[in-house]
Short mmCIF file of C-alpha atoms in Angstrom, two decimals:
data_model
loop_
_atom_site.label_atom_id
_atom_site.label_comp_id
_atom_site.label_asym_id
_atom_site.label_seq_id
_atom_site.Cartn_x
_atom_site.Cartn_y
_atom_site.Cartn_z
CA MET P 280 0.00 0.00 0.00
CA THR P 281 2.85 2.31 0.80
CA ASN P 282 4.57 1.60 -2.51
CA SER P 283 1.32 2.19 -4.40
CA TYR P 284 0.91 5.59 -2.69
CA TYR P 285 4.50 6.48 -3.55
CA PHE P 286 3.94 5.57 -7.20
CA LYS P 287 0.79 7.69 -7.34
CA CYS P 288 2.69 10.70 -5.89
CA ILE P 289 5.36 10.37 -8.55
CA CYS P 290 2.72 10.21 -11.25
CA VAL P 291 1.00 13.31 -9.92
CA LEU P 292 4.30 15.22 -9.75
CA LEU P 293 5.20 14.17 -13.28
CA LEU P 294 1.82 15.30 -14.55
CA LEU P 295 2.23 18.67 -12.78
CA CYS P 296 5.71 19.15 -14.26
CA ILE P 297 4.53 18.20 -17.74
CA GLU P 298 1.60 20.61 -17.41
CA ALA P 299 3.89 23.44 -16.21
CA ILE P 300 6.30 22.85 -19.09
CA ALA P 301 3.44 22.81 -21.55
CA GLN P 302 2.04 26.04 -20.14
CA ASN P 303 5.47 27.71 -20.28
CA ALA P 304 6.00 26.56 -23.84
CA SER P 305 2.61 27.87 -24.83
CA THR P 306 3.24 31.33 -23.28
CA PRO P 307 3.87 33.60 -26.24
CA GLN P 308 7.18 35.51 -26.19
CA PRO P 309 7.17 39.09 -27.54
CA THR P 310 8.18 38.91 -31.18
CA THR P 311 7.31 42.36 -32.50
CA PRO P 312 9.45 45.46 -31.79
CA ASP P 313 6.55 47.20 -30.07
CA THR P 314 5.84 44.35 -27.66
CA GLN P 315 9.57 43.89 -26.98
CA LEU P 316 9.87 47.62 -26.27
CA ARG P 317 6.84 47.44 -23.99
CA LEU P 318 8.34 44.58 -22.00
CA GLY P 319 11.65 46.45 -21.78
CA ASN P 320 9.82 49.48 -20.41
CA ASP P 321 8.08 47.28 -17.84
CA TYR P 322 11.47 46.10 -16.60
CA LEU P 323 12.75 49.68 -16.70
CA ALA P 324 9.89 50.78 -14.43
CA LYS P 325 10.94 48.04 -11.99
CA LYS P 326 14.58 49.24 -12.21
CA ASP P 327 15.60 45.85 -13.57
CA TYR P 328 17.98 47.49 -16.01
CA SER P 329 19.73 44.32 -17.19
CA SER P 330 16.44 42.75 -18.28
CA ALA P 331 15.35 46.04 -19.81
CA MET P 332 18.56 46.11 -21.85
CA ILE P 333 17.91 42.58 -23.14
CA TRP P 334 14.47 43.46 -24.48
CA PHE P 335 15.47 46.86 -25.82
CA ARG P 336 18.23 45.13 -27.78
CA LYS P 337 15.69 42.72 -29.24
CA GLY P 338 13.59 45.68 -30.35
CA ALA P 339 16.67 47.45 -31.69
CA GLU P 340 17.52 44.41 -33.81
CA ARG P 341 14.31 45.24 -35.66
CA ASN P 342 15.39 48.93 -35.97
CA ASN P 343 12.92 50.26 -33.42
CA PRO P 344 14.15 53.85 -32.79
CA VAL P 345 12.62 54.11 -29.31
CA ALA P 346 14.41 50.92 -28.24
CA GLU P 347 17.66 52.26 -29.71
CA ASN P 348 17.23 55.52 -27.84
CA ASN P 349 16.51 53.69 -24.59
CA ILE P 350 19.69 51.63 -24.96
CA GLY P 351 21.57 54.90 -25.37
CA TRP P 352 19.97 56.22 -22.19
CA LEU P 353 21.04 53.13 -20.26
CA TYR P 354 24.64 53.54 -21.43
CA GLU P 355 24.57 57.28 -20.68
CA ASN P 356 23.53 56.65 -17.09
CA GLY P 357 25.38 53.39 -16.48
CA PHE P 358 22.22 51.36 -15.89
CA GLY P 359 22.38 47.69 -16.87
CA ALA P 360 25.82 48.31 -18.39
CA ALA P 361 28.98 50.24 -17.62
CA LYS P 362 28.57 53.97 -18.24
CA ASP P 363 29.84 54.63 -21.77
CA TYR P 364 29.10 57.96 -23.46
CA SER P 365 30.56 56.85 -26.78
CA GLU P 366 28.28 53.83 -26.86
CA ALA P 367 25.38 56.03 -25.78
CA MET P 368 26.09 58.35 -28.69
CA ASN P 369 26.19 55.43 -31.12
CA TRP P 370 22.71 54.32 -30.09
CA PHE P 371 21.29 57.84 -29.94
CA ARG P 372 22.55 58.45 -33.47
CA LYS P 373 20.92 55.28 -34.77
CA ALA P 374 17.57 56.44 -33.45
CA ALA P 375 18.15 60.09 -34.41
CA ASN P 376 18.97 59.13 -38.00
CA GLN P 377 15.53 57.53 -38.17
CA GLY P 378 14.04 60.89 -37.23
CA TYR P 379 13.23 60.13 -33.59
CA ALA P 380 13.06 63.55 -31.92
CA GLU P 381 13.98 62.48 -28.38
CA ALA P 382 17.15 60.84 -29.68
CA GLN P 383 18.01 63.95 -31.71
CA ASN P 384 17.77 65.98 -28.54
CA ASN P 385 19.98 63.46 -26.74
CA VAL P 386 22.63 63.66 -29.46
CA GLY P 387 22.59 67.43 -29.03
CA TRP P 388 22.92 67.06 -25.26
CA LEU P 389 26.05 64.92 -25.58
CA PHE P 390 27.58 67.43 -27.99
CA GLN P 391 26.72 70.30 -25.63
CA ASN P 392 28.45 68.60 -22.71
CA GLY P 393 31.29 66.98 -24.64
CA TRP P 394 30.34 63.50 -23.49
CA GLY P 395 31.59 60.77 -25.82
CA VAL P 396 32.41 63.40 -28.44
CA LYS P 397 34.34 66.65 -28.65
CA GLN P 398 32.25 69.46 -27.18
CA ASP P 399 30.59 71.34 -30.02
CA TYR P 400 27.78 73.84 -29.37
CA GLY P 401 27.18 74.27 -33.09
CA GLU P 402 26.49 70.57 -33.51
CA ALA P 403 24.35 70.62 -30.40
CA MET P 404 22.26 73.44 -31.86
CA THR P 405 21.85 71.57 -35.16
CA TRP P 406 20.47 68.49 -33.44
CA TYR P 407 18.30 70.47 -31.04
CA ARG P 408 16.68 72.23 -33.98
CA LYS P 409 15.93 68.92 -35.68
CA ALA P 410 14.16 67.76 -32.54
CA ALA P 411 12.44 71.10 -31.91
CA ASP P 412 11.07 71.08 -35.45
CA GLN P 413 9.14 67.98 -34.40
CA GLY P 414 7.79 69.65 -31.27
CA ASN P 415 10.27 68.31 -28.72
CA MET P 416 10.05 70.72 -25.79
CA ARG P 417 13.26 69.59 -24.13
CA ALA P 418 15.07 70.58 -27.30
CA SER P 419 13.32 73.95 -27.37
CA THR P 420 14.46 74.56 -23.80
CA ASN P 421 18.02 73.60 -24.70
CA ILE P 422 18.04 75.97 -27.67
CA GLY P 423 16.88 78.73 -25.34
CA PHE P 424 19.70 77.85 -22.95
CA LEU P 425 22.33 78.18 -25.69
CA TYR P 426 21.00 81.62 -26.66
CA ASN P 427 20.65 82.62 -23.01
CA ASN P 428 24.32 81.87 -22.32
CA GLY P 429 25.85 82.67 -25.71
CA LEU P 430 27.08 79.13 -26.28
CA GLY P 431 27.90 78.60 -29.96
CA VAL P 432 25.70 81.59 -30.86
CA LYS P 433 25.63 85.29 -30.06
CA GLN P 434 23.98 85.83 -26.69
CA ASP P 435 20.39 86.85 -27.31
CA TYR P 436 17.96 87.02 -24.37
CA PHE P 437 14.98 87.80 -26.59
CA GLU P 438 15.60 84.69 -28.67
CA ALA P 439 16.14 82.67 -25.50
CA ALA P 440 12.84 83.93 -24.08
CA THR P 441 11.05 83.00 -27.29
CA TRP P 442 12.22 79.41 -27.09
CA TYR P 443 11.60 79.17 -23.35
CA GLN P 444 8.08 80.54 -23.79
CA THR P 445 7.16 77.81 -26.25
CA ALA P 446 8.46 75.04 -24.00
CA ALA P 447 7.09 76.59 -20.80
CA GLU P 448 3.59 76.82 -22.21
CA HIS P 449 3.80 73.11 -22.98
CA GLY P 450 4.71 72.33 -19.37
CA ASN P 451 8.50 72.02 -19.49
CA VAL P 452 9.57 72.74 -15.91
CA LYS P 453 13.10 73.94 -16.66
CA ALA P 454 11.79 76.33 -19.30
CA GLN P 455 9.32 77.71 -16.77
CA VAL P 456 12.15 78.39 -14.30
CA TYR P 457 14.41 79.95 -16.94
CA LEU P 458 11.60 82.12 -18.28
CA GLY P 459 10.79 83.25 -14.75
CA ARG P 460 14.40 84.35 -14.29
CA LEU P 461 14.31 86.42 -17.47
CA HIS P 462 11.11 88.16 -16.34
CA GLN P 463 12.60 88.75 -12.91
CA SER P 464 15.70 90.38 -14.44
CA GLY P 465 14.00 92.01 -17.42
CA LEU P 466 16.30 90.29 -19.92
CA GLY P 467 14.77 89.86 -23.36
CA VAL P 468 11.30 90.51 -21.90
CA ASP P 469 9.58 93.21 -19.88
CA GLN P 470 10.69 93.14 -16.27
CA SER P 471 7.83 91.78 -14.18
CA TYR P 472 7.99 90.16 -10.75
CA ALA P 473 4.36 89.10 -11.13
CA GLU P 474 5.12 87.28 -14.37
CA ALA P 475 8.22 85.73 -12.82
CA MET P 476 6.19 84.53 -9.84
CA ALA P 477 3.55 83.03 -12.13
CA TRP P 478 6.13 80.92 -13.97
CA TYR P 479 8.00 79.98 -10.80
CA THR P 480 4.75 78.85 -9.22
CA ARG P 481 3.89 76.56 -12.12
CA ALA P 482 7.31 74.93 -11.86
CA ALA P 483 7.26 74.80 -8.04
CA ASP P 484 3.90 73.02 -8.12
CA LYS P 485 5.72 70.21 -9.97
CA GLY P 486 8.41 70.07 -7.29
CA ALA P 487 11.16 72.11 -9.00
CA ASP P 488 13.58 73.11 -6.22
CA GLU P 489 15.07 75.96 -8.29
CA ALA P 490 11.60 77.50 -8.55
CA GLN P 491 10.96 77.03 -4.83
CA ILE P 492 14.17 78.93 -4.02
CA ALA P 493 13.25 81.70 -6.45
CA ILE P 494 9.83 82.16 -4.83
CA GLY P 495 11.47 82.22 -1.40
CA TYR P 496 13.86 84.92 -2.60
CA LEU P 497 11.00 87.09 -3.89
CA TYR P 498 9.28 86.84 -0.52
CA GLN P 499 12.52 87.51 1.36
CA GLN P 500 13.28 90.63 -0.66
CA GLY P 501 9.68 91.78 -1.04
CA LEU P 502 9.95 91.87 -4.82
CA GLY P 503 6.54 92.34 -6.40
CA LEU P 504 4.77 91.28 -3.22
CA THR P 505 4.70 91.99 0.50
CA GLN P 506 7.95 91.04 2.20
CA ASP P 507 7.36 87.92 4.28
CA TYR P 508 10.31 86.12 5.86
CA ALA P 509 8.15 83.30 7.19
CA LYS P 510 6.91 82.47 3.70
CA ALA P 511 10.46 82.76 2.39
CA MET P 512 11.57 80.24 5.00
CA ALA P 513 8.72 77.89 4.08
CA TRP P 514 9.71 77.88 0.41
CA TYR P 515 13.41 77.47 1.19
CA ARG P 516 12.54 74.46 3.34
CA LYS P 517 10.68 72.84 0.44
CA ALA P 518 13.84 73.07 -1.66
CA ALA P 519 16.08 72.05 1.23
CA ASP P 520 13.99 68.90 1.66
CA GLN P 521 15.30 67.93 -1.78
CA GLY P 522 18.92 68.48 -0.69
CA ASN P 523 19.35 71.86 -2.37
CA GLY P 524 22.46 73.49 -0.88
CA GLN P 525 21.51 77.02 -1.91
CA ALA P 526 18.22 76.71 -0.02
CA GLU P 527 20.04 75.39 3.04
CA SER P 528 22.39 78.36 2.92
CA ASN P 529 19.44 80.75 2.68
CA ILE P 530 17.80 79.12 5.70
CA ALA P 531 21.06 79.54 7.62
CA SER P 532 21.15 83.22 6.70
CA LEU P 533 17.60 83.77 8.02
CA TYR P 534 18.45 82.07 11.32
CA GLU P 535 21.65 84.05 11.61
CA LYS P 536 19.87 87.36 11.10
CA GLY P 537 16.70 86.41 12.97
CA LEU P 538 14.45 87.04 9.99
CA GLY P 539 11.11 85.22 10.22
CA VAL P 540 12.53 83.07 13.01
CA PRO P 541 14.18 83.77 16.39
CA GLN P 542 17.87 84.59 15.88
CA ASP P 543 19.86 81.42 16.48
CA HIS P 544 23.54 81.25 15.54
CA SER P 545 23.80 77.58 16.50
CA GLU P 546 20.95 76.69 14.15
CA ALA P 547 22.50 78.87 11.47
CA GLU P 548 25.79 77.00 11.79
CA ILE P 549 23.97 73.65 11.45
CA TRP P 550 22.35 74.79 8.22
CA TYR P 551 25.57 76.27 6.84
CA LYS P 552 27.25 72.91 7.41
CA LYS P 553 24.40 71.13 5.62
CA ALA P 554 24.80 73.54 2.73
CA ALA P 555 28.54 72.89 2.62
CA GLN P 556 27.89 69.19 2.05
CA HIS P 557 25.99 70.06 -1.14
CA THR P 558 27.76 73.18 -2.39
CA GLY P 559 31.34 72.55 -1.29
CA VAL P 560 31.50 75.97 0.41
CA LEU P 561 33.03 75.22 3.81
CA THR P 562 32.15 78.03 6.24
CA VAL P 563 31.47 78.44 9.94
CA VAL P 564 29.55 81.15 11.80
CA GLN P 565 31.56 82.44 14.75
CA GLY P 566 32.76 85.57 16.49
CA GLY P 567 30.10 87.78 14.94
CA ILE P 568 31.40 86.97 11.44
CA ARG P 569 28.93 85.95 8.77
CA PRO P 570 30.64 84.02 5.97
CA PRO P 571 30.25 84.89 2.28
CA ARG P 572 27.24 83.30 0.62
CA VAL P 573 27.10 82.14 -2.99
CA ILE P 574 24.32 83.80 -4.95
CA TYR P 575 25.40 82.84 -8.50
CA SER P 576 27.34 79.67 -9.18
CA PRO P 577 27.50 78.28 -12.74
CA ASP P 578 28.81 74.73 -12.89
CA PRO P 579 32.38 74.25 -14.12
CA GLY P 580 33.02 72.71 -17.50
CA TYR P 581 34.75 69.37 -18.01
CA SER P 582 38.21 69.26 -19.58
CA GLU P 583 38.52 67.14 -22.71
CA GLU P 584 41.28 65.07 -21.09
CA ALA P 585 39.19 64.25 -18.01
CA SER P 586 36.08 63.59 -20.09
CA GLU P 587 37.88 61.12 -22.35
CA ALA P 588 39.39 59.38 -19.30
CA LYS P 589 35.99 59.36 -17.54
CA PHE P 590 37.81 60.95 -14.60
CA GLU P 591 35.93 62.19 -11.53
CA GLY P 592 36.89 63.71 -8.19
CA THR P 593 37.10 66.81 -6.03
CA CYS P 594 39.60 69.64 -5.88
CA VAL P 595 39.82 72.24 -3.12
CA LEU P 596 40.40 75.93 -3.80
CA SER P 597 41.33 78.66 -1.35
CA LEU P 598 40.19 82.17 -2.19
CA ILE P 599 39.27 85.55 -0.82
CA VAL P 600 35.80 86.97 -1.33
CA GLY P 601 36.11 90.74 -1.46
CA THR P 602 33.60 93.29 -0.23
CA ASP P 603 32.43 93.54 -3.84
CA GLY P 604 31.34 89.89 -3.78
CA ASN P 605 33.97 88.76 -6.30
CA ALA P 606 36.53 85.98 -5.79
CA ARG P 607 40.24 86.80 -5.92
CA ASP P 608 43.58 85.26 -5.00
CA ILE P 609 42.32 81.82 -6.02
CA LYS P 610 44.76 79.04 -5.19
CA VAL P 611 44.63 75.27 -5.47
CA VAL P 612 44.80 73.64 -2.05
CA ARG P 613 44.16 70.07 -3.21
CA SER P 614 44.77 69.34 -6.87
CA LEU P 615 42.71 67.00 -9.01
CA GLY P 616 44.63 67.21 -12.27
CA LYS P 617 43.70 66.44 -15.89
CA GLY P 618 42.81 70.07 -16.49
CA LEU P 619 40.00 70.10 -13.92
CA ASP P 620 41.75 72.46 -11.49
CA GLU P 621 41.86 75.08 -14.24
CA LYS P 622 38.18 74.48 -15.06
CA ALA P 623 37.30 74.93 -11.38
CA ILE P 624 39.22 78.22 -11.20
CA ASP P 625 37.58 79.50 -14.38
CA ALA P 626 34.15 78.74 -12.91
CA ILE P 627 34.86 80.33 -9.53
CA LYS P 628 35.96 83.53 -11.27
CA THR P 629 32.39 83.88 -12.58
CA TRP P 630 30.70 83.16 -9.23
CA LYS P 631 29.07 85.99 -7.30
CA PHE P 632 28.93 86.11 -3.52
CA GLU P 633 27.12 88.05 -0.86
CA PRO P 634 30.20 89.38 1.01
CA GLY P 635 31.01 88.16 4.48
CA THR P 636 30.36 90.61 7.28
CA LYS P 637 31.65 91.32 10.77
CA ASP P 638 29.12 92.97 13.02
CA GLY P 639 27.07 93.80 9.95
CA VAL P 640 29.94 95.48 8.03
CA PRO P 641 31.17 93.83 4.77
CA VAL P 642 34.70 92.44 5.09
CA ALA P 643 37.03 90.49 2.81
CA THR P 644 36.87 86.84 3.88
CA GLN P 645 39.07 83.85 3.15
CA ILE P 646 37.23 80.60 2.47
CA ASP P 647 37.93 77.15 1.06
CA ILE P 648 35.66 75.71 -1.61
CA GLU P 649 35.38 72.11 -2.74
CA VAL P 650 34.59 71.72 -6.42
CA THR P 651 33.36 68.26 -7.30
CA PHE P 652 33.36 66.87 -10.83
CA ARG P 653 30.97 64.04 -11.63
CA LEU P 654 30.19 62.58 -15.03
CA LYS P 655 26.42 62.44 -15.35
#
């Protein structure tokens, strides 16, 4: 009886295995580019990048431009494969040459940053225009950025505003922030704090930390609205919750001066230290001295040598911030090499600071700044 029961169990198990194999064999595997792309996107949503890469490659074998573009994105970000800008460019080009607008924008982005190719703003503009002609709003924003900063073209704020306006009206968050800045400064458009606030608000509602800081600044300075330090603090905190160093520095300044909150130098020092972790500006509040505060800090460029070597790291600069808010006597304290020290110095020369003060009087202040280079 025992043996009979054992035999029956084996039979049942065999039948179950045969049934499972039959079911697996009958499950249809994606065979069209669209279904392969869809499965790849499902894996991408689950952050299973290796599986996503497998299915995107299957779609790319059938010349699906979206799959090709997605492979490029994975290589650009180092997801599911080692980060490789050259390989990313190869895949972006394949998709771009089929007229896929998002890939055309991505080709332009790599040219703009000099990733995987020699930096070339003219080429970037060419590819951005191809994408923008098809209604790609990221490309329109990028074109505006090139005009805004005079990169590869003559600086033209009106032209920048025109491109930003198009993208902003279609919901592009960065374009909304950039357009707000132009309205705030009156560059290329009529100066209007109300218009700036309107655009900042649309971007802030989508969680843009740059817009949240800008709104906080308008409240702090009372620009176009009633000055309100408490509201400024509230907006700065929204951005600080996202790890924004500039917002953390602004919060520290409000605590230090007792604006909208009780004056608290210890709390100010805590926030300045938080900001230093994100901005690299290492400062301490003590002895009645308020350290300089960065108010304009364009990112440094990447040297061709470091870009080709995929080199990353941090250099430390010592400098004096004068009472005019400009950096001088810039020296390298800890070198990084491969041309990045020079890029860091060039960037710092363009930075603007709120001068340090002692007992409320502006004074020249020596500070150390960490400049970190990371390939994105």
